[in-house]
Amino acid sequence: MNENKHMSNPSDVEETVEVSELKIITFTLAGKEYGIDIMQVKEISRMMEFTYIPNAPFYVRGVYNLRGEIISVIDLRLLFHLPLPEKELAESEEDVENLIVLQFGDYYLGVVVDKVDKVCSVRYADVQSAHPLFSDISIKYINGLVHHDNRLYILLNVNLLADGESAGGFGSEAVSISLEQMTPAADKIQKTFVKRIDEEPPVKEEHEGDLHEVSPSSVAAESAKTEDDQALFEQFTAGLESICGFYVNEWSYRAVYDAFSDYLKKNGSAPNFHTLSEYAQLLPFLTKEEEEDIWSNEYFDAIKSLSFDTSDKNFNVWVSWCGYGHSAYSLAAALLSKKSDLPLRVWATDDDLLKISMGPNLMIQNIDPSSPLIDYAEETKNGFKFKKNLAEKLLFEYHSVENGNQFPKMKFIVAKGRTSYYNKEKAGKVIFELCSKLDNGGYIMVADYESLPESDFRLIYSGSMRIFRRI
Amino acid sequence: MRIEYVNPFVEAAFNTIKTVLGVDLVRGKLYLKDTSQPVLGVAVLVGLAGDVEGRVIFDMEKETALKIASHMNGETLTEMDELVKATIMELGNMITATAVTRLQDLGFSFDLTPPVLFSGENMELANSGVEALIVPVDLPQGRLEINVAIRERI
């Protein structure tokens, strides 16, 4: 396949060695343009009369007999709550539909779209991560954005459709959609970037004064101002990127935006910072030292208060960016002290080879006697060493999150304060990797300034770190 | 890739090359990679199976392959003939086997597949979805890149 591509496009031959091309099939949903990697498309066809299946989720149109192969057909417009074209509202069952048949291994899935457009070649390097507020559809279905021929295409992650169907992931989608339904779908398309942000329901924060609620009426009054504010905010984040190496992403957006607008309100002008320490005064987490130590009791107590589904054969957890492994041992001990016969497996990964190499033989100088870790450590003349019954649960891997992995679904993921240090291109991939590995009902631990989208996650604990649960 | 696997491969590569070629080597910085990448010209692939699944690829330019084979055979070889191919495959096999022996001593069970050699111009290795450890080795004969991808069977 790759070879053919090279031949058909001789002018690119020299480039293709360095630059991998991506071919996408483009199509429209409610007037917006989307793309799917052609390698996942089996065929395109027009079909009608899908066989209806009772009790299927609302976005499932039915099944279709594709030359003897029974495929299930879902409607992307229903799944993403986009308006159907007029004519189809009247006679949707009878109408001929544009169908893209996707292939996942030996399993096919048909998706109904408004209109299939064309095939175009783009370069992997040109794919940018999507801003969480950009699209009308849930960010988890978006691989990125690509600009081609003066048009912007949203690249869909279709693997999630296959995953979702087999793993029951759509169940959680239904919840988030029912919340979204409160605003009319057609109206949503018109919303601008700024308005979308302000209309999000405010995060309920009891302990932190700097996160405030924005009431709808104040938004209306200030709507004229927000356009200017938005430009100022963009200047502010550009400085964050170049001076602090901090890229605002969907997790860190709220904390940064709220701190910024507080400053604006107090001082009447936008912050004009030139050094990291100036930024850190407004956003203290920028200079907070990365912890390379075992957890404090606050963390252990937080884990203790969580309820886990332990019915599965394995209980997999993932500590990303684990450094030397302190947090991985801590998490393992916290979980085992809840249930000592838990079939636990801890994946501890980091992309710093020197640090992660220390993981399997980590020594600790001091352990507080009240810490649950004390039960899993033995004192030697060089410090504390973890006992085999704890250490054997851990698997240390030299791994970069942005490269993707083959890990199973995780019940708990630790991903504290690192995603915003990936540039925009990589951050989308990293966040996607983390979220896609989290089981339904699983927990994710993030830094105290990170907020996960409310459509999919519920805040469970907030203190010196936060724990969200996938719903 | 599991941290326990990294050192055996790096050590095996360095010790084997040092012994076989009798040369000093410079180790480049190890790094991880997932995207597809160009093959320099000659690539030897050795598959791994057992507790894990994976493969090791030894990638070098044709010139480098010829020089290494010349050195190992004690004669000057200028064509990619059977002898050169067999020599390069054997080198790949020796390095991988040494690494696997070390890993077996540590309690991991691995099996090898016979080495396969690819050569050609403008080849590309599609590696998508597999994260590989790259061990660059600088020899007087040129650069050799060892590309190791191993994952646990779950």
XYZ file of C-alpha atoms in Angstrom:
625
model
C 0.000 0.000 0.000
C 2.744 2.389 0.969
C 4.716 1.515 -2.110
C 1.822 2.249 -4.440
C 1.359 5.570 -2.857
C 4.929 6.504 -3.548
C 4.688 5.520 -7.166
C 1.513 7.371 -7.853
C 3.061 10.513 -6.549
C 6.587 10.672 -7.932
C 7.268 14.229 -6.875
C 6.975 13.156 -3.278
C 9.353 10.239 -3.473
C 12.248 12.083 -1.926
C 10.168 13.461 0.834
C 8.292 10.347 1.805
C 11.284 8.839 3.480
C 11.178 11.576 6.058
C 7.586 12.662 5.949
C 4.879 10.088 6.330
C 1.774 10.906 4.457
C -1.684 10.331 5.713
C -4.613 9.872 3.377
C -7.977 10.799 4.687
C -11.510 10.438 3.465
C -13.410 13.604 4.152
C -17.093 13.964 4.850
C -19.508 16.404 6.391
C -21.665 16.282 9.492
C -23.969 19.237 10.067
C -21.950 21.422 7.726
C -18.598 20.788 9.360
C -15.872 18.830 7.676
C -14.369 15.726 9.152
C -11.788 13.183 8.076
C -11.031 9.535 8.713
C -7.739 7.751 8.011
C -8.284 5.874 4.768
C -6.513 2.801 6.105
C -9.473 2.214 8.356
C -12.058 2.533 5.641
C -13.159 -0.579 3.813
C -15.584 1.006 1.426
C -18.060 3.781 0.836
C -21.580 3.107 -0.247
C -25.139 4.354 -0.307
C -27.593 2.178 1.502
C -31.100 2.110 2.801
C -33.340 0.031 4.964
C -31.224 -0.911 7.872
C -32.746 -3.600 10.008
C -33.855 -1.968 13.223
C -32.680 -3.487 16.475
C -34.888 -3.022 19.502
C -33.313 -1.670 22.691
C -30.114 -0.634 20.936
C -28.577 2.701 21.943
C -30.194 5.663 20.202
C -27.345 6.228 17.749
C -27.489 2.677 16.383
C -29.455 2.688 13.157
C -29.565 -1.056 12.881
C -27.730 -3.790 11.066
C -27.104 -4.160 7.371
C -26.365 -7.138 5.206
C -23.243 -6.199 3.274
C -22.834 -9.005 0.755
C -23.461 -11.673 3.318
C -21.561 -9.932 6.109
C -23.825 -8.525 8.811
C -22.507 -5.158 9.927
C -23.854 -2.836 12.553
C -24.599 0.693 11.447
C -24.353 3.728 13.694
C -25.278 7.281 12.855
C -22.522 9.739 13.699
C -24.951 12.635 13.694
C -27.019 10.975 16.370
C -23.953 9.948 18.331
C -22.589 13.482 18.325
C -25.986 15.127 18.659
C -25.743 17.061 15.461
C -28.870 18.005 13.547
C -29.974 15.682 10.754
C -30.535 17.240 7.331
C -34.144 18.370 6.900
C -35.418 15.753 4.491
C -34.178 12.884 6.571
C -36.044 13.998 9.611
C -39.255 13.232 7.820
C -38.486 9.831 6.387
C -35.247 8.746 7.937
C -36.054 5.059 7.765
C -36.624 5.017 4.034
C -33.994 7.371 2.781
C -30.790 6.370 1.052
C -27.921 7.131 3.368
C -24.242 7.767 2.778
C -22.381 5.066 4.553
C -18.696 4.660 5.302
C -17.788 1.098 6.179
C -14.909 0.971 8.628
C -12.736 -2.013 9.202
C -11.233 -2.973 12.552
C -9.318 -6.189 12.041
C -11.930 -8.567 10.729
C -14.816 -6.629 12.141
C -16.800 -4.050 10.167
C -18.811 -1.093 11.324
C -20.946 1.148 9.140
C -21.226 4.833 9.979
C -23.855 7.108 8.460
C -22.699 10.616 7.535
C -24.271 13.568 5.721
C -22.110 13.601 2.638
C -18.868 11.887 1.626
C -16.597 14.403 -0.008
C -13.200 13.248 -1.286
C -9.870 11.677 -0.487
C -6.964 13.948 0.255
C -3.359 13.506 1.296
C -2.047 15.334 4.277
C 1.188 15.031 6.181
C 1.330 13.637 9.694
C 3.373 16.661 10.623
C 0.469 18.928 9.708
C -1.977 17.289 12.061
C -2.506 19.505 15.072
C -4.134 18.554 18.272
C -7.639 19.817 18.661
C -8.505 22.476 21.132
C -10.985 20.992 23.574
C -13.393 23.822 22.945
C -13.140 23.812 19.226
C -15.624 21.197 18.230
C -19.194 20.269 18.808
C -18.269 16.705 19.489
C -16.553 15.167 22.449
C -12.781 15.664 22.317
C -12.161 12.005 22.890
C -13.387 11.233 19.401
C -10.972 13.706 17.853
C -7.471 12.779 16.803
C -6.572 16.229 15.623
C -7.138 18.925 13.082
C -5.619 19.241 9.694
C -5.596 22.080 7.262
C -5.818 21.182 3.602
C -6.749 23.292 0.611
C -7.974 26.154 2.786
C -10.283 23.874 4.677
C -10.051 22.619 8.211
C -10.796 18.963 8.745
C -11.445 17.346 12.083
C -9.790 13.939 12.154
C -11.974 11.430 13.929
C -10.625 8.664 16.055
C -12.701 5.811 14.770
C -10.938 3.188 16.866
C -12.930 4.521 19.749
C -16.133 3.629 17.941
C -15.011 0.037 17.760
C -13.691 0.037 21.309
C -16.749 1.733 22.615
C -19.038 -0.763 21.096
C -17.260 -3.826 22.334
C -16.302 -2.494 25.748
C -19.598 -0.817 26.478
C -17.945 2.591 26.386
C -20.983 4.124 24.769
C -22.859 3.761 27.991
C -20.864 6.589 29.449
C -21.286 8.605 26.297
C -25.042 8.468 26.713
C -24.745 10.160 30.064
C -22.705 13.046 28.760
C -25.004 13.481 25.806
C -28.098 13.774 27.895
C -26.473 16.712 29.636
C -25.590 18.320 26.366
C -29.073 17.965 25.038
C -30.196 20.801 27.210
C -28.889 23.228 24.628
C -30.298 22.864 21.122
C -27.739 21.191 18.890
C -28.106 23.601 15.980
C -27.534 26.557 18.239
C -24.347 25.058 19.572
C -22.686 25.204 16.204
C -22.959 28.959 16.149
C -21.246 29.397 19.448
C -17.918 31.107 19.421
C -14.864 29.942 21.218
C -15.232 32.463 23.985
C -18.897 31.900 24.576
C -18.434 28.176 24.805
C -16.042 28.638 27.674
C -18.291 30.909 29.661
C -21.345 28.816 29.181
C -19.745 25.703 30.552
C -21.204 24.944 33.915
C -18.832 26.303 36.563
C -16.647 23.864 38.444
C -17.782 23.398 41.991
C -14.792 24.262 44.109
C -15.155 24.545 47.836
C -11.583 24.920 48.922
C -9.993 27.177 46.361
C -10.904 30.802 46.331
C -9.280 31.574 43.017
C -11.740 29.516 41.031
C -14.953 31.459 40.907
C -18.315 30.843 39.362
C -19.339 32.845 36.340
C -23.028 33.534 36.358
C -24.813 33.672 33.002
C -26.007 37.245 33.494
C -22.544 38.570 34.122
C -21.428 36.817 30.975
C -24.040 38.640 28.947
C -23.051 41.974 30.407
C -19.404 41.396 29.708
C -19.784 39.759 26.347
C -18.557 42.849 24.530
C -15.440 42.856 26.639
C -14.670 39.165 26.298
C -13.557 39.476 22.687
C -10.730 41.775 23.787
C -10.063 39.677 26.846
C -9.735 36.624 24.682
C -7.018 38.277 22.605
C -5.226 39.267 25.804
C -5.570 35.740 27.120
C -4.020 34.377 23.970
C -1.072 36.732 24.417
C -0.773 35.533 27.973
C -0.710 31.852 27.010
C 1.784 32.550 24.230
C 4.107 33.944 26.895
C 3.493 30.907 29.087
C 4.585 28.715 26.216
C 7.733 30.589 25.285
C 8.897 31.536 28.779
C 7.706 28.657 30.939
C 7.371 25.858 28.383
C 3.833 25.432 29.664
C 1.194 24.746 27.039
C -2.348 25.334 28.165
C -4.438 22.296 27.309
C -7.884 21.003 28.130
C -6.828 19.949 31.608
C -5.003 23.092 32.645
C -7.225 25.572 30.792
C -9.599 26.351 33.602
C -6.965 27.060 36.234
C -4.995 29.322 33.917
C -8.040 31.119 32.547
C -9.510 31.729 35.985
C -6.225 33.037 37.366
C -5.908 35.276 34.336
C -9.408 36.736 34.575
C -9.027 37.269 38.317
C -5.899 39.256 37.655
C -7.687 41.205 34.971
C -10.545 42.030 37.299
C -8.293 43.089 40.163
C -5.798 45.143 38.198
C -7.898 46.313 35.290
C -5.163 45.314 32.858
C -3.770 42.068 31.539
C -0.657 40.639 33.157
C 2.506 41.631 31.338
C 5.069 39.132 32.561
C 8.564 38.498 31.284
C 10.012 35.897 33.614
C 9.081 32.523 34.964
C 8.940 33.848 38.526
C 6.433 36.528 37.524
C 4.234 33.895 35.961
C 4.705 31.662 38.985
C 3.322 34.348 41.291
C 0.042 34.103 39.465
C 0.274 30.373 38.750
C 2.213 28.862 41.674
C 2.191 25.375 40.183
C 4.690 26.453 37.512
C 7.601 26.332 39.925
C 6.336 23.667 42.273
C 9.045 21.064 42.593
C 8.206 17.711 41.160
C 7.805 15.320 44.034
C 10.211 12.436 43.995
C 9.118 10.968 47.281
C 6.713 8.461 48.705
C 3.161 9.664 49.175
C 2.056 11.587 52.221
C -0.747 10.182 54.342
C -3.190 12.545 52.673
C -2.828 10.520 49.472
C -3.222 7.209 51.255
C -6.355 8.443 53.012
C -7.774 9.662 49.706
C -7.237 6.251 48.104
C -8.742 4.588 51.169
C -11.971 6.534 50.700
C -12.462 5.400 47.096
C -14.620 2.453 46.170
C -13.263 0.063 43.564
C -14.792 -2.609 41.450
C -12.554 -5.572 42.232
C -14.604 -8.230 40.481
C -12.345 -8.437 37.415
C -9.639 -11.040 37.070
C -6.917 -8.395 37.086
C -6.693 -5.045 38.731
C -4.443 -2.952 36.490
C -3.179 0.481 37.377
C -0.770 2.790 35.589
C 1.578 5.357 37.060
C 2.695 7.511 34.156
C 5.790 9.683 34.585
C 6.637 7.719 37.704
C 10.240 9.009 37.870
C 12.202 6.793 40.238
C 9.024 4.945 41.131
C 8.124 6.402 44.548
C 4.530 7.032 43.552
C 4.205 3.585 41.982
C 5.236 1.816 45.204
C 2.980 4.149 47.168
C -0.054 3.447 45.011
C 0.557 -0.287 45.164
C 0.783 -0.178 48.949
C -2.323 2.002 49.202
C -4.350 -0.424 47.112
C -3.024 -3.561 48.788
C -3.712 -2.172 52.237
C -7.350 -1.773 51.174
C -7.543 -5.355 49.944
C -4.516 -7.557 50.501
C -5.405 -10.222 47.932
C -6.094 -7.727 45.142
C -4.862 -9.167 41.788
C -2.877 -5.986 41.334
C -0.545 -5.125 38.491
C 1.138 -1.729 38.412
C 2.588 -0.373 35.197
C 5.113 2.264 36.133
C 6.423 4.178 33.153
C 8.731 7.077 32.516
C 10.662 8.412 29.555
C 13.706 9.229 31.670
C 15.829 6.111 31.366
C 18.163 7.024 34.220
C 15.349 7.492 36.692
C 13.221 4.539 35.694
C 16.256 2.225 35.794
C 16.365 2.778 39.547
C 12.746 1.706 39.888
C 13.050 -2.037 40.498
C 15.636 -1.590 43.266
C 14.441 1.643 44.815
C 15.667 2.396 48.323
C 13.964 4.869 50.634
C 15.863 6.732 53.328
C 12.994 7.286 55.648
C 9.420 6.075 56.006
C 7.033 7.589 58.503
C 5.874 4.858 60.923
C 2.244 5.899 60.348
C 2.514 5.383 56.584
C 0.943 2.215 55.167
C 4.196 1.705 53.248
C 5.936 0.697 56.459
C 4.190 -2.695 56.277
C 5.686 -3.337 52.861
C 9.251 -2.254 53.538
C 12.129 -3.747 55.463
C 15.001 -1.808 56.901
C 18.502 -2.545 55.644
C 21.724 -0.769 56.457
C 21.283 1.528 53.441
C 17.700 2.460 54.104
C 14.309 0.867 53.499
C 13.818 -1.682 50.760
C 10.418 -2.797 49.552
C 9.365 -6.342 50.297
C 8.903 -8.812 47.497
C 5.146 -9.056 47.983
C 4.923 -5.378 46.978
C 7.785 -5.164 44.479
C 6.553 -8.126 42.439
C 3.353 -6.251 41.601
C 5.271 -3.541 39.794
C 6.382 -3.506 36.191
C 8.764 -0.720 35.258
C 8.755 0.310 31.638
C 10.857 2.765 29.683
C 8.022 4.368 27.777
C 6.881 7.714 26.389
C 3.181 8.273 26.760
C 2.940 10.031 23.395
C 4.131 6.888 21.617
C 1.068 4.887 22.546
C 1.104 1.497 24.230
C -0.601 -1.855 24.395
C -1.564 -1.681 28.034
C -4.903 -3.125 29.137
C -7.693 -0.959 30.557
C -6.682 0.571 33.846
C -8.677 0.992 37.071
C -6.473 3.784 38.296
C -4.086 6.116 36.505
C -1.697 8.594 38.043
C -0.958 11.404 35.572
C 0.083 14.349 37.657
C 0.995 17.695 36.204
C 2.858 16.694 33.088
C 0.470 16.994 30.150
C 0.836 20.763 29.941
C 4.551 20.443 29.288
C 3.897 18.728 25.990
C 3.455 21.026 23.048
C 0.032 21.333 21.494
C 0.671 18.636 18.921
C 1.716 16.047 21.462
C -0.597 17.001 24.318
C -3.697 15.858 22.474
C -2.148 12.467 21.880
C -0.930 12.162 25.455
C -4.286 13.079 26.967
C -6.019 10.753 24.596
C -3.686 7.886 25.515
C -4.338 8.422 29.189
C -8.116 8.733 28.863
C -8.480 5.845 26.461
C -6.698 3.487 28.864
C -8.963 4.397 31.781
C -11.731 1.912 32.410
C -15.290 3.074 32.971
C -15.614 3.888 36.637
C -11.825 4.104 36.873
C -10.021 6.868 38.713
C -7.374 9.258 37.492
C -5.108 11.277 39.766
C -3.991 14.627 38.411
C -2.333 17.738 39.796
C -4.307 20.210 41.899
C -4.618 22.663 38.996
C -5.878 20.185 36.436
C -9.566 19.743 35.619
C -10.923 16.968 33.479
C -13.954 17.554 31.248
C -17.156 17.310 33.220
C -18.897 15.483 30.439
C -16.866 12.374 31.203
C -15.366 12.812 34.648
C -16.518 13.622 38.150
C -14.290 15.264 40.726
C -13.982 12.868 43.670
C -11.199 14.345 45.727
C -9.475 17.694 45.768
C -6.552 18.572 47.973
C -2.875 18.726 47.163
C -3.843 16.632 44.150
C -7.140 15.800 42.527
C -8.836 12.523 41.766
C -11.434 12.269 39.038
C -13.651 9.327 38.266
C -14.747 8.412 34.796
C -18.524 8.277 34.469
C 9.571 -1.596 27.181
C 10.328 -3.201 30.505
C 13.344 -1.659 32.096
C 14.830 -5.113 32.784
C 15.166 -5.737 29.048
C 17.061 -2.588 28.181
C 20.472 -3.384 29.647
C 20.833 -6.953 28.377
C 20.348 -5.719 24.820
C 22.686 -2.787 25.161
C 25.380 -4.878 26.857
C 24.998 -7.743 24.419
C 25.367 -5.401 21.464
C 28.476 -3.751 22.815
C 30.234 -6.849 24.082
C 29.491 -8.869 20.966
C 30.578 -6.172 18.548
C 33.686 -5.458 20.569
C 34.654 -9.123 20.643
C 33.808 -9.923 17.064
C 35.178 -6.814 15.416
C 37.815 -5.899 17.956
C 37.028 -2.207 17.680
C 36.184 0.630 20.026
C 32.631 1.832 19.912
C 30.820 4.963 20.906
C 27.352 4.529 22.301
C 24.821 7.094 21.209
C 22.025 8.229 23.474
C 19.213 5.720 23.853
C 15.800 6.955 22.942
C 12.264 5.824 22.180
C 10.484 6.095 18.884
C 7.133 5.085 17.524
C 6.766 6.598 14.094
C 7.768 4.872 10.920
C 11.341 5.481 9.958
C 13.607 5.044 6.984
C 15.709 1.926 6.767
C 19.286 2.894 6.075
C 19.793 0.224 3.415
C 20.373 -3.120 5.087
C 18.230 -4.380 7.940
C 18.408 -7.650 9.826
C 15.308 -8.636 11.729
C 15.235 -11.188 14.528
C 11.870 -12.025 16.040
C 11.290 -12.746 19.720
C 8.593 -14.934 21.207
C 7.833 -16.555 24.509
C 6.757 -14.636 27.607
C 6.870 -11.604 25.381
C 6.455 -10.731 21.754
C 8.717 -8.452 19.824
C 11.553 -8.059 17.415
C 15.019 -6.624 17.088
C 16.130 -4.812 13.946
C 19.744 -4.042 13.129
C 19.803 -1.233 10.651
C 22.821 0.066 8.771
C 23.911 1.498 5.462
C 25.082 -0.841 2.729
C 28.610 0.569 2.969
C 28.684 -0.164 6.678
C 27.416 -3.694 6.116
C 30.132 -4.337 3.535
C 32.842 -2.955 5.808
C 31.680 -4.984 8.800
C 31.467 -8.156 6.717
C 34.919 -7.470 5.236
C 36.347 -7.002 8.696
C 34.707 -10.152 10.082
C 35.824 -12.293 7.145
C 39.297 -10.807 6.855
C 38.933 -9.978 3.172
C 37.680 -7.041 1.134
C 34.106 -7.523 0.017
C 32.499 -5.028 -2.370
C 29.237 -6.708 -3.359
C 26.196 -7.637 -1.272
C 26.783 -11.330 -1.986
C 25.733 -14.384 -0.015
C 28.760 -14.192 2.230
C 28.058 -10.593 3.223
C 24.413 -11.319 3.885
C 25.190 -14.418 5.915
C 27.794 -12.523 7.942
C 25.501 -9.633 8.772
C 22.657 -11.979 9.703
C 25.008 -13.932 11.923
C 26.063 -10.764 13.690
C 22.425 -9.912 14.368
C 21.787 -13.420 15.550
C 24.780 -13.403 17.893
C 23.820 -10.127 19.511
C 20.212 -11.123 19.998
C 21.138 -14.561 21.283
C 23.559 -13.080 23.803
C 20.862 -10.721 25.040
C 18.326 -13.513 25.291
C 20.751 -15.707 27.216
C 21.254 -12.894 29.700
C 17.521 -12.439 30.032
C 17.061 -16.152 30.638
C 19.571 -15.925 33.469
C 17.321 -13.247 34.933
C 14.327 -15.556 34.713
C 12.651 -14.379 31.499
C 11.895 -16.931 28.844
C 12.461 -15.812 25.234
C 12.767 -17.643 21.942
C 14.365 -16.386 18.741
C 13.262 -16.685 15.156
C 15.895 -17.154 12.448
C 17.261 -13.808 11.244
C 15.873 -12.253 8.090
C 17.776 -9.722 6.028
C 16.205 -6.934 4.003
C 18.137 -4.735 1.656
C 17.167 -2.129 -0.874
C 16.959 1.572 -1.554
C 14.499 3.989 -0.001
C 12.928 1.444 2.293
C 10.697 2.475 5.103
C 9.856 0.592 8.249
C 6.264 1.092 9.306
C 6.405 0.816 13.039
C 3.137 2.410 13.911
C 1.720 1.602 17.304
C 4.897 -0.120 18.423
C 7.230 1.794 20.632
C 10.838 0.877 19.977
C 14.024 1.436 21.913
C 16.766 2.746 19.646
C 20.358 1.934 20.557
C 22.681 3.819 18.212
C 26.190 2.341 17.950
C 28.982 4.263 16.240
C 31.625 1.969 14.764
C 34.680 2.946 12.763
C 32.825 1.233 9.893
C 29.793 3.480 10.240
C 26.643 3.708 12.293
C 24.576 0.720 13.364
C 21.113 1.311 14.817
C 19.602 -1.370 16.967
C 15.851 -1.071 17.191
C 14.257 -3.189 19.919
C 10.524 -3.475 20.423
C 9.230 -5.907 23.021
C 5.900 -6.034 24.732
C 4.458 -8.215 27.413
C 1.891 -10.772 26.541
C -1.179 -9.854 28.484
